[in-house]
Amino acid sequence: MFAYVPPNEGFLAASICTKGGKAVLSRQFHPMTRTRIESLLASFPKLIPANSQHTSVETSEVRYVYQPLEDLYILLITNKASNILQDIETLHLFARVLSDMCKSVNEREIQRQSFELLGAFDEIVSLGYREQVNLMQVRSVLEMESHEERIQEIIARVSASSKRTKCITILRSLQNKEAEAKEELKRRARQLEMQRREQQKRTAAVGGAGGSSYLGGGAFGYSSVPRFDTPEAAAPRTASPAPAAASRAPQFKTGGMKLGSKKTRQAELLDALGGEVLAVEEMSTPPTPIPVEPPTLAQKDARGSLPAVSPESVHVVIKETVSLSLTREGGVKSMELKGDMNLQVSDPANAHIKLVLAPFASDFGSDLQFKQHPNVAKFAPGQEKVVALKDPSRAFPVGQALAVLKWRYAGQDESYVPLSITCWPSPSNDGTCEVNIEYELENENITLYDVAISIPLPAGSYPTVSNQSGWSINPSTHSLDWYIPKISADERSGTLEYTVGGDDVGAFFPVKVSFVAQGSIAGVGVASVAKVNGGEGVVFSSDATVNTDEYLVL
């Protein structure tokens, strides 16, 4: 085996790694195998002395110049003959570029911006030597426009414009057909009106001829014998009877045949057209289902329906945020849990205290990464976890909340999933799909409130739900939203079944889930609070909540 001999160039690599030495992003400026760079990064955390204020360490082969960034390290690997002052200045420029390009310094954001970061690293160091550039020059180089990119944008705009023109043409065609249907309706209405007037004229002519014959018979000596015996038949003939008409003999008018009560012109047109009017209306305005307003429980505030907690003079607030992506087969694609503990003391007499954490009720164990406030002492290995100030003579601030502890987990362990979701679409031969949605609470340390499960629907289809209430159609996203007020260890599972048109299984994903929970997914809690000097117990209150940042089934 040959010993590794560093090249003459000053900079060998620029890397970002975790506190455990796992590589997140690395750019080598000299030919170097992946195994070699991973070995160098893995041995780096072991070389950092405890409580050291230096920013560089050396081995017999290379020098590490590093800077901590929250839970990560950014470091330059150089040969031992390089200028240490120039190395530190270059490292600061790398750190400024990283902070400028990433919204937050974490693994997910760095991997999302990895391509741009590698380009920026190449602008700072080329072939192992530092380029004379600053942050503004690097930013200007990365933002330079591309002629080919502009051409592609123009092509995309032209394509979108042609699609929009086609949609406008189809819309105008539909509007023209609707206008033609309305004109046809008006033409039929005019024909019916003309037929009605002709009928009235013929009726008036027949009535006039009958009246002349009756009067002529009276002139030749015929007596005027009433033709109607019952008074009920004569009543509708009198349009507006006068009070004196009861003493006079009944007079017979020669108006001929008289129709029944008059109808309005609109009613006559509707009667004549019958179902054709309804058919036209149905063609012009297709029916749409009326969406049901979802419950307002999940829309009240960020706390939702969580039970209220009355704060004591020592109040501990535990907040966790979970981001989870499940696969439709049941596996975990990614999971990230972030939590923090805030302490608020309102009584100065209880400011000198220590918090004893409860043993973890979950299986996270060593997978959790803890980070204390700079003034809070670290956890002692092998002993119970205590949150207390490094200096026992100092006191916690009174009247303001202080973040004393943070923790984080990132991984793919299925046993840490708090709520499992199963979406099972089963296509049928008749062009429909039977969908089964099932949830089950996996973590009994928490109680979920205001749970909303949103399942996308195929375009133009609406479901027929068979066995559940508490669901509604969201018209803005065209999805079925299923609302469960509470999920606890006593009622930990439920099922929703429905049938909907369409046979594309992928149309029902991604399933989105949101909820607020009481408790801690990681099992972090406070067992007791005592004074530092005498160990006397202090009454305290605790409020532990969980919120979802992103909870998907892909």
Coordinates of C-alpha atoms in Angstrom, one line a residue:
M1 CA 0.0 0.0 0.0
F2 CA 1.2 3.5 -0.9
A3 CA 0.8 6.4 1.6
Y4 CA -1.5 9.2 0.5
V5 CA 0.7 12.1 -0.7
P6 CA -1.1 15.5 -0.9
P7 CA -0.6 17.4 -4.2
N8 CA 1.1 20.8 -4.4
E9 CA -2.2 22.7 -4.8
G10 CA -3.4 24.5 -1.6
F11 CA -7.0 23.5 -1.5
L12 CA -7.9 19.8 -1.9
A13 CA -11.7 19.8 -1.2
A14 CA -14.5 22.0 0.2
S15 CA -17.1 19.9 2.1
I16 CA -20.2 20.1 4.2
C17 CA -20.7 17.3 6.7
T18 CA -22.7 16.4 9.8
K19 CA -21.4 16.4 13.4
G20 CA -20.8 12.7 12.9
G21 CA -18.7 13.1 9.8
K22 CA -21.3 12.1 7.2
A23 CA -20.8 13.9 3.9
V24 CA -23.7 16.1 2.8
L25 CA -21.9 17.9 -0.1
S26 CA -18.3 17.8 -1.2
R27 CA -16.3 19.4 -4.1
Q28 CA -12.8 18.0 -4.8
F29 CA -10.3 20.3 -6.5
H30 CA -7.8 17.5 -7.0
P31 CA -8.4 14.0 -8.3
M32 CA -9.5 12.0 -5.2
T33 CA -11.7 8.9 -4.9
R34 CA -15.0 8.9 -3.1
T35 CA -13.6 6.4 -0.5
R36 CA -10.7 8.7 0.3
I37 CA -12.9 11.8 0.8
E38 CA -15.4 9.9 2.9
S39 CA -12.5 8.6 5.1
L40 CA -11.1 12.1 5.6
L41 CA -14.6 13.4 6.6
A42 CA -15.3 10.5 8.9
S43 CA -12.1 11.0 10.8
F44 CA -12.5 14.8 11.0
P45 CA -14.9 15.0 14.1
K46 CA -12.6 12.7 16.1
L47 CA -9.8 15.2 15.7
I48 CA -11.6 18.2 17.2
P49 CA -10.6 18.6 20.9
A50 CA -13.2 19.2 23.5
N51 CA -14.0 22.8 24.4
S52 CA -11.5 24.0 21.7
Q53 CA -11.7 27.6 20.4
H54 CA -9.5 26.8 17.3
T55 CA -11.0 26.5 13.8
S56 CA -8.3 24.2 12.4
V57 CA -6.9 20.8 13.1
E58 CA -4.0 18.9 11.4
T59 CA -3.0 15.4 10.7
S60 CA 0.3 14.1 9.3
E61 CA -1.1 14.5 5.8
V62 CA -3.7 17.3 5.6
R63 CA -5.1 20.3 7.4
Y64 CA -8.8 20.8 8.2
V65 CA -10.1 24.4 8.4
Y66 CA -13.7 24.3 9.7
Q67 CA -16.6 26.4 10.9
P68 CA -19.7 25.0 12.7
L69 CA -23.1 25.8 11.1
E70 CA -26.0 24.7 13.5
D71 CA -25.9 20.9 13.2
L72 CA -23.4 20.8 10.4
Y73 CA -19.7 21.7 9.6
I74 CA -18.4 23.5 6.6
L75 CA -14.7 22.8 6.1
L76 CA -11.8 23.1 3.7
I77 CA -9.3 20.3 3.4
T78 CA -5.8 21.7 2.4
N79 CA -2.2 20.6 2.4
K80 CA -0.1 21.6 5.4
A81 CA 2.0 24.0 3.3
S82 CA -1.0 26.3 2.5
N83 CA -1.4 29.8 4.0
I84 CA -3.7 29.4 7.1
L85 CA -4.8 33.0 7.0
Q86 CA -5.9 32.7 3.4
D87 CA -7.6 29.4 4.1
I88 CA -9.7 31.0 6.9
E89 CA -10.6 33.9 4.7
T90 CA -11.7 31.5 1.9
L91 CA -13.7 29.4 4.4
H92 CA -15.6 32.6 5.5
L93 CA -16.4 33.3 1.9
F94 CA -17.7 29.7 1.4
A95 CA -19.9 30.2 4.5
R96 CA -21.3 33.5 3.3
V97 CA -22.2 31.9 -0.1
L98 CA -23.9 29.0 1.6
S99 CA -26.0 31.3 3.8
D100 CA -26.9 33.5 0.8
M101 CA -28.1 30.7 -1.4
C102 CA -29.9 28.5 1.2
K103 CA -32.9 29.7 3.1
S104 CA -32.0 27.5 6.1
V105 CA -28.8 25.6 6.7
N106 CA -30.0 22.0 6.9
E107 CA -29.4 18.8 4.9
R108 CA -32.7 19.0 2.8
E109 CA -32.1 22.6 1.7
I110 CA -28.4 22.0 0.9
Q111 CA -29.3 18.9 -1.2
R112 CA -32.0 21.0 -3.0
Q113 CA -29.4 23.7 -3.8
S114 CA -26.5 21.3 -4.4
F115 CA -26.0 22.0 -8.1
E116 CA -25.9 25.8 -7.6
L117 CA -23.6 25.4 -4.6
L118 CA -21.1 23.3 -6.6
G119 CA -21.1 26.0 -9.3
A120 CA -20.4 28.7 -6.6
F121 CA -17.6 26.6 -5.1
D122 CA -15.9 26.3 -8.5
E123 CA -16.1 30.1 -8.9
I124 CA -14.2 30.6 -5.6
V125 CA -11.5 27.9 -6.0
S126 CA -10.2 26.7 -9.4
L127 CA -7.7 23.8 -9.8
G128 CA -6.8 24.1 -6.1
Y129 CA -6.1 27.8 -6.1
R130 CA -8.2 30.7 -4.8
E131 CA -9.8 33.0 -7.3
Q132 CA -9.9 36.7 -6.5
V133 CA -13.6 37.1 -6.2
N134 CA -16.1 38.3 -3.6
L135 CA -19.7 37.4 -2.7
M136 CA -21.2 39.9 -5.1
Q137 CA -19.1 38.7 -8.1
V138 CA -20.0 35.1 -7.4
R139 CA -23.7 36.0 -7.2
S140 CA -23.4 38.0 -10.5
V141 CA -21.8 35.0 -12.3
L142 CA -24.5 32.6 -11.1
E143 CA -27.3 34.9 -12.2
M144 CA -26.0 35.5 -15.8
E145 CA -28.7 34.9 -18.5
S146 CA -28.5 32.2 -21.1
H147 CA -29.5 32.8 -24.7
E148 CA -30.7 29.1 -25.1
E149 CA -32.8 29.5 -21.9
R150 CA -34.5 32.6 -23.3
I151 CA -35.3 30.7 -26.5
Q152 CA -36.8 27.8 -24.6
E153 CA -38.9 30.2 -22.6
I154 CA -40.2 31.8 -25.8
I155 CA -41.0 28.4 -27.2
A156 CA -42.9 27.5 -24.0
R157 CA -44.9 30.8 -24.1
V158 CA -45.8 30.2 -27.8
S159 CA -47.0 26.7 -27.0
A160 CA -49.0 27.9 -24.0
S161 CA -50.5 30.7 -26.2
S162 CA -51.5 28.2 -28.9
K163 CA -53.2 26.0 -26.3
R164 CA -55.0 29.1 -24.9
T165 CA -56.1 30.1 -28.4
K166 CA -57.5 26.6 -29.0
C167 CA -59.4 26.7 -25.7
I168 CA -60.8 30.1 -26.6
T169 CA -62.0 28.8 -30.0
I170 CA -63.8 25.9 -28.3
L171 CA -65.4 28.2 -25.8
R172 CA -66.6 30.5 -28.5
S173 CA -68.0 27.5 -30.4
L174 CA -70.0 26.5 -27.3
Q175 CA -71.2 30.1 -26.9
N176 CA -72.4 30.2 -30.5
K177 CA -74.3 26.9 -30.1
E178 CA -76.0 28.3 -27.0
A179 CA -76.9 31.5 -28.9
E180 CA -78.3 29.5 -31.8
A181 CA -80.5 27.5 -29.3
K182 CA -81.8 30.7 -27.8
E183 CA -82.6 32.1 -31.2
E184 CA -84.5 28.9 -32.1
L185 CA -86.4 29.2 -28.9
K186 CA -87.4 32.8 -29.7
R187 CA -88.5 31.8 -33.2
R188 CA -90.7 29.0 -31.9
A189 CA -92.2 31.5 -29.4
R190 CA -93.1 33.9 -32.2
Q191 CA -94.7 31.2 -34.2
L192 CA -96.9 30.2 -31.3
E193 CA -97.8 33.8 -30.6
M194 CA -99.0 34.2 -34.3
Q195 CA -101.0 30.9 -34.0
R196 CA -102.7 32.1 -30.8
R197 CA -103.7 35.4 -32.5
E198 CA -105.2 33.6 -35.5
Q199 CA -107.2 31.4 -33.2
Q200 CA -108.5 34.5 -31.3
K201 CA -109.6 36.0 -34.7
R202 CA -111.4 32.9 -35.8
T203 CA -113.1 32.6 -32.4
A204 CA -114.3 36.3 -32.6
A205 CA -115.7 35.8 -36.1
V206 CA -117.7 32.7 -35.1
G207 CA -119.1 34.4 -32.0
G208 CA -120.2 37.5 -34.1
A209 CA -122.2 35.4 -36.6
G210 CA -124.1 33.5 -33.9
G211 CA -125.1 36.8 -32.2
S212 CA -126.7 38.3 -35.4
S213 CA -128.8 35.2 -35.9
Y214 CA -130.2 35.3 -32.4
L215 CA -131.2 39.0 -32.6
G216 CA -132.8 38.4 -36.0
G217 CA -135.0 35.7 -34.5
G218 CA -136.3 38.1 -31.9
A219 CA -137.3 40.6 -34.6
F220 CA -139.6 38.1 -36.3
G221 CA -141.6 37.5 -33.2
Y222 CA -139.7 34.8 -31.4
S223 CA -139.9 35.2 -27.6
S224 CA -136.8 35.6 -25.6
V225 CA -136.7 32.4 -23.6
P226 CA -133.7 32.0 -21.4
R227 CA -131.4 29.2 -22.5
F228 CA -129.7 28.6 -19.2
D229 CA -131.7 27.2 -16.3
T230 CA -129.0 27.2 -13.6
P231 CA -127.6 30.4 -12.2
E232 CA -124.2 28.9 -11.7
A233 CA -123.6 28.8 -15.4
A234 CA -124.5 32.5 -15.8
A235 CA -122.1 33.6 -13.1
P236 CA -118.8 33.3 -15.0
R237 CA -120.3 35.2 -18.0
T238 CA -120.6 38.5 -15.9
A239 CA -117.4 40.3 -15.9
S240 CA -118.3 42.9 -13.3
P241 CA -121.9 42.7 -12.0
A242 CA -123.5 45.9 -10.8
P243 CA -125.7 46.0 -7.6
A244 CA -128.8 46.8 -9.5
A245 CA -128.5 43.8 -11.8
A246 CA -130.4 41.5 -9.4
S247 CA -133.7 43.4 -10.1
R248 CA -133.4 43.3 -13.9
A249 CA -134.0 40.5 -16.2
P250 CA -130.9 38.6 -17.3
Q251 CA -129.4 40.0 -20.5
F252 CA -127.7 37.6 -23.0
K253 CA -124.6 39.0 -24.7
T254 CA -123.7 38.1 -28.2
G255 CA -120.0 37.6 -27.6
G256 CA -120.1 34.0 -28.9
M257 CA -117.9 31.3 -27.4
K258 CA -115.9 32.6 -24.5
L259 CA -112.6 31.0 -23.3
G260 CA -111.7 30.3 -19.7
S261 CA -109.6 32.5 -17.4
K262 CA -106.9 34.4 -19.3
K263 CA -103.3 33.2 -18.9
T264 CA -100.2 35.4 -19.2
R265 CA -98.2 35.3 -22.4
Q266 CA -95.2 33.7 -20.6
A267 CA -97.4 30.9 -19.2
E268 CA -98.9 30.2 -22.6
L269 CA -95.4 29.9 -24.1
L270 CA -94.2 27.6 -21.5
D271 CA -97.3 25.4 -21.9
A272 CA -96.9 25.3 -25.6
L273 CA -93.2 24.5 -25.6
G274 CA -93.5 21.9 -22.8
G275 CA -90.3 19.9 -22.2
E276 CA -88.3 21.6 -24.9
V277 CA -87.6 24.6 -22.7
L278 CA -86.3 22.4 -20.0
A279 CA -84.2 20.5 -22.5
V280 CA -82.5 23.7 -23.7
E281 CA -82.0 24.9 -20.1
E282 CA -80.3 21.6 -19.2
M283 CA -78.1 21.8 -22.3
S284 CA -76.9 25.4 -21.5
T285 CA -76.4 24.9 -17.7
P286 CA -75.1 21.4 -16.8
P287 CA -75.8 20.3 -13.3
T288 CA -73.0 20.6 -10.7
P289 CA -73.1 19.1 -7.2
I290 CA -73.5 21.5 -4.4
P291 CA -70.4 21.3 -2.1
V292 CA -70.9 20.8 1.6
E293 CA -69.1 23.3 3.8
P294 CA -66.4 21.5 5.8
P295 CA -66.5 21.7 9.6
T296 CA -65.0 24.8 11.1
L297 CA -63.2 23.0 13.9
A298 CA -59.9 22.7 11.9
Q299 CA -60.1 26.4 10.8
K300 CA -60.4 28.1 14.2
D301 CA -56.7 28.7 14.9
A302 CA -53.3 27.0 15.0
R303 CA -54.2 25.2 18.2
G304 CA -57.5 23.9 16.9
S305 CA -59.6 21.8 19.3
L306 CA -56.7 21.0 21.7
P307 CA -57.7 21.2 25.4
A308 CA -56.6 24.4 27.1
V309 CA -53.9 24.3 29.8
S310 CA -53.8 26.6 32.8
P311 CA -50.2 27.9 33.2
E312 CA -48.5 27.8 36.6
S313 CA -45.7 30.0 37.8
V314 CA -43.4 27.5 36.0
H315 CA -44.8 26.7 32.6
V316 CA -43.1 24.3 30.1
V317 CA -44.2 24.5 26.4
I318 CA -43.2 21.5 24.2
K319 CA -43.8 22.0 20.4
E320 CA -43.0 19.4 17.7
T321 CA -43.4 19.6 13.9
V322 CA -43.4 16.5 11.8
S323 CA -42.8 16.2 8.0
L324 CA -43.5 12.8 6.6
S325 CA -43.7 11.2 3.1
L326 CA -45.2 7.7 3.0
T327 CA -45.3 5.5 0.0
R328 CA -48.6 4.0 -1.2
E329 CA -47.1 0.5 -0.5
G330 CA -46.6 1.3 3.2
G331 CA -42.9 2.3 3.4
V332 CA -41.4 5.6 4.6
K333 CA -39.8 7.8 1.9
S334 CA -38.6 10.5 4.4
M335 CA -39.4 11.6 7.9
E336 CA -38.2 14.6 9.8
L337 CA -39.2 15.5 13.4
K338 CA -38.2 18.8 15.0
G339 CA -39.0 19.8 18.6
D340 CA -38.2 22.5 21.1
M341 CA -38.9 23.1 24.8
N342 CA -39.6 26.6 26.1
L343 CA -39.5 27.5 29.8
Q344 CA -41.4 30.5 31.2
V345 CA -41.0 31.5 34.8
S346 CA -43.5 34.1 36.2
D347 CA -42.4 34.0 39.9
P348 CA -38.9 35.2 40.8
A349 CA -38.9 32.9 43.8
N350 CA -38.9 29.9 41.4
A351 CA -36.2 31.1 39.0
H352 CA -33.4 28.9 40.4
I353 CA -34.7 25.5 39.3
K354 CA -33.8 22.5 37.3
L355 CA -36.1 20.3 35.1
V356 CA -35.9 16.5 35.2
L357 CA -37.0 14.9 32.0
A358 CA -39.2 11.8 32.0
P359 CA -37.8 8.6 30.6
F360 CA -38.6 8.4 26.9
A361 CA -41.9 6.5 26.3
S362 CA -41.1 6.0 22.6
D363 CA -38.4 4.0 20.8
F364 CA -36.4 7.0 19.4
G365 CA -33.6 6.6 21.9
S366 CA -30.2 7.5 20.5
D367 CA -31.7 8.5 17.1
L368 CA -32.7 11.8 18.6
Q369 CA -30.2 14.6 18.3
F370 CA -30.4 17.1 21.2
K371 CA -29.1 20.7 21.3
Q372 CA -29.1 22.8 24.5
H373 CA -29.2 26.6 25.0
P374 CA -25.6 27.9 25.3
N375 CA -26.2 28.7 29.0
V376 CA -27.8 25.2 29.7
A377 CA -25.6 22.3 30.8
K378 CA -25.2 19.3 28.6
F379 CA -26.7 15.9 29.5
A380 CA -24.4 13.7 31.5
P381 CA -23.9 10.3 29.8
G382 CA -25.6 7.4 31.5
Q383 CA -27.6 9.6 33.9
E384 CA -31.1 11.0 33.9
K385 CA -31.5 14.0 31.6
V386 CA -31.7 17.3 33.5
V387 CA -32.2 20.8 32.1
A388 CA -30.3 23.3 34.3
L389 CA -28.1 26.3 33.9
K390 CA -24.3 25.7 33.8
D391 CA -23.8 28.3 36.5
P392 CA -26.0 27.3 39.5
S393 CA -25.9 30.8 40.9
R394 CA -27.6 32.2 37.9
A395 CA -31.4 32.2 37.5
F396 CA -33.7 31.7 34.5
P397 CA -35.2 34.9 33.1
V398 CA -38.6 35.9 34.6
G399 CA -41.6 36.9 32.5
Q400 CA -40.2 35.7 29.2
A401 CA -40.0 32.4 27.4
L402 CA -36.6 30.8 26.9
A403 CA -35.9 28.0 24.5
V404 CA -33.8 25.7 26.7
L405 CA -33.7 22.5 24.5
K406 CA -34.1 21.4 20.9
W407 CA -34.2 18.0 19.3
R408 CA -34.4 16.6 15.8
Y409 CA -34.8 13.2 14.0
A410 CA -34.4 12.5 10.3
G411 CA -34.7 9.0 8.9
Q412 CA -36.8 6.3 7.3
D413 CA -37.7 4.1 10.3
E414 CA -41.4 2.9 9.8
S415 CA -41.8 2.3 13.6
Y416 CA -41.7 6.0 14.3
V417 CA -44.7 6.9 12.1
P418 CA -47.4 8.4 14.3
L419 CA -50.4 7.8 12.0
S420 CA -50.5 5.2 9.2
I421 CA -52.7 5.9 6.2
T422 CA -53.7 3.2 3.6
C423 CA -55.3 4.3 0.3
W424 CA -56.4 1.2 -1.7
P425 CA -58.1 2.0 -5.1
S426 CA -59.6 -1.1 -6.8
P427 CA -60.6 -0.5 -10.5
S428 CA -63.8 -2.3 -11.7
N429 CA -64.8 -3.4 -15.2
D430 CA -67.5 -0.8 -15.5
G431 CA -65.1 2.2 -15.6
T432 CA -65.5 3.0 -11.9
C433 CA -63.1 2.5 -9.0
E434 CA -63.8 1.4 -5.4
V435 CA -61.5 3.3 -3.0
N436 CA -60.9 2.3 0.7
I437 CA -59.2 4.7 3.0
E438 CA -58.0 3.5 6.4
Y439 CA -56.1 5.2 9.2
E440 CA -54.6 3.8 12.4
L441 CA -52.9 5.5 15.3
E442 CA -49.4 4.0 15.8
N443 CA -48.1 6.2 18.6
E444 CA -50.2 6.0 21.8
N445 CA -48.3 8.8 23.4
I446 CA -50.3 11.4 21.4
T447 CA -54.0 12.2 20.9
L448 CA -54.9 13.7 17.5
Y449 CA -57.5 16.4 17.0
D450 CA -59.0 18.0 13.9
V451 CA -57.6 15.3 11.5
A452 CA -58.2 16.1 7.8
I453 CA -57.5 13.5 5.1
S454 CA -57.7 14.9 1.6
I455 CA -57.9 12.4 -1.3
P456 CA -57.8 13.7 -4.9
L457 CA -60.6 12.8 -7.3
P458 CA -60.4 12.1 -11.0
A459 CA -61.4 15.1 -13.2
G460 CA -65.1 15.4 -13.6
S461 CA -66.0 12.6 -11.2
Y462 CA -67.9 12.8 -7.9
P463 CA -67.9 10.0 -5.3
T464 CA -70.7 7.9 -3.8
V465 CA -69.8 7.3 -0.2
S466 CA -71.3 4.3 1.5
N467 CA -70.5 4.0 5.2
Q468 CA -69.2 7.3 6.7
S469 CA -70.2 10.8 7.6
G470 CA -67.9 13.8 8.2
W471 CA -66.8 14.2 4.6
S472 CA -67.2 16.9 2.0
I473 CA -66.1 17.8 -1.5
N474 CA -63.5 20.6 -1.8
P475 CA -64.3 22.4 -5.0
S476 CA -61.0 24.4 -5.1
T477 CA -58.9 21.2 -5.2
H478 CA -61.5 18.8 -6.5
S479 CA -60.8 16.4 -3.7
L480 CA -62.7 14.4 -1.0
D481 CA -61.9 15.8 2.5
W482 CA -62.5 13.4 5.4
Y483 CA -62.7 15.0 8.8
I484 CA -62.2 13.1 12.1
P485 CA -62.6 15.2 15.2
K486 CA -60.4 13.0 17.5
I487 CA -58.2 10.0 17.2
S488 CA -56.9 8.4 20.5
A489 CA -55.7 5.1 21.9
D490 CA -59.4 4.2 22.6
E491 CA -60.6 4.9 19.0
R492 CA -57.4 4.5 17.0
S493 CA -58.6 3.4 13.6
G494 CA -61.3 4.1 11.0
T495 CA -62.3 3.3 7.4
L496 CA -64.0 5.3 4.6
E497 CA -65.3 3.6 1.4
Y498 CA -66.6 5.2 -1.7
T499 CA -67.1 4.6 -5.4
V500 CA -66.1 7.1 -8.1
G501 CA -65.8 7.1 -11.9
G502 CA -62.3 6.5 -13.4
D503 CA -59.9 3.6 -13.4
D504 CA -56.5 5.5 -13.1
V505 CA -55.1 4.5 -9.7
G506 CA -52.5 7.3 -9.7
A507 CA -55.3 9.9 -9.8
F508 CA -56.0 9.3 -6.1
F509 CA -52.5 10.4 -4.9
P510 CA -50.9 12.2 -3.2
V511 CA -53.1 11.9 -0.1
K512 CA -52.6 14.9 2.2
V513 CA -53.1 14.7 6.0
S514 CA -53.1 17.4 8.6
F515 CA -53.8 17.4 12.3
V516 CA -52.9 18.9 15.7
A517 CA -52.0 16.6 18.5
Q518 CA -51.6 16.6 22.3
G519 CA -48.4 15.0 23.5
S520 CA -44.9 14.4 22.1
I521 CA -44.1 12.0 19.2
A522 CA -40.5 11.6 20.5
G523 CA -41.8 11.0 24.1
V524 CA -40.1 14.1 25.5
G525 CA -41.7 15.4 28.7
V526 CA -40.9 16.9 32.1
A527 CA -41.2 14.5 35.1
S528 CA -40.5 17.0 37.9
V529 CA -39.2 20.5 38.6
A530 CA -37.1 21.2 41.7
K531 CA -35.1 24.1 43.1
V532 CA -31.3 23.9 42.6
N533 CA -30.2 24.6 46.1
G534 CA -32.6 22.7 48.4
G535 CA -34.1 20.3 45.9
E536 CA -37.6 21.3 47.0
G537 CA -40.3 20.4 44.4
V538 CA -42.0 23.2 42.4
V539 CA -45.5 23.1 41.0
F540 CA -45.3 23.3 37.2
S541 CA -47.6 23.0 34.2
S542 CA -46.7 21.5 30.8
D543 CA -48.3 21.9 27.4
A544 CA -47.1 19.5 24.7
T545 CA -48.4 19.9 21.1
V546 CA -47.6 18.5 17.7
N547 CA -48.3 20.1 14.3
T548 CA -47.8 18.8 10.7
D549 CA -45.7 20.6 8.2
E550 CA -46.2 18.1 5.4
Y551 CA -47.8 14.7 5.7
L552 CA -48.2 12.9 2.4
V553 CA -48.9 9.5 1.0
L554 CA -47.2 9.4 -2.5

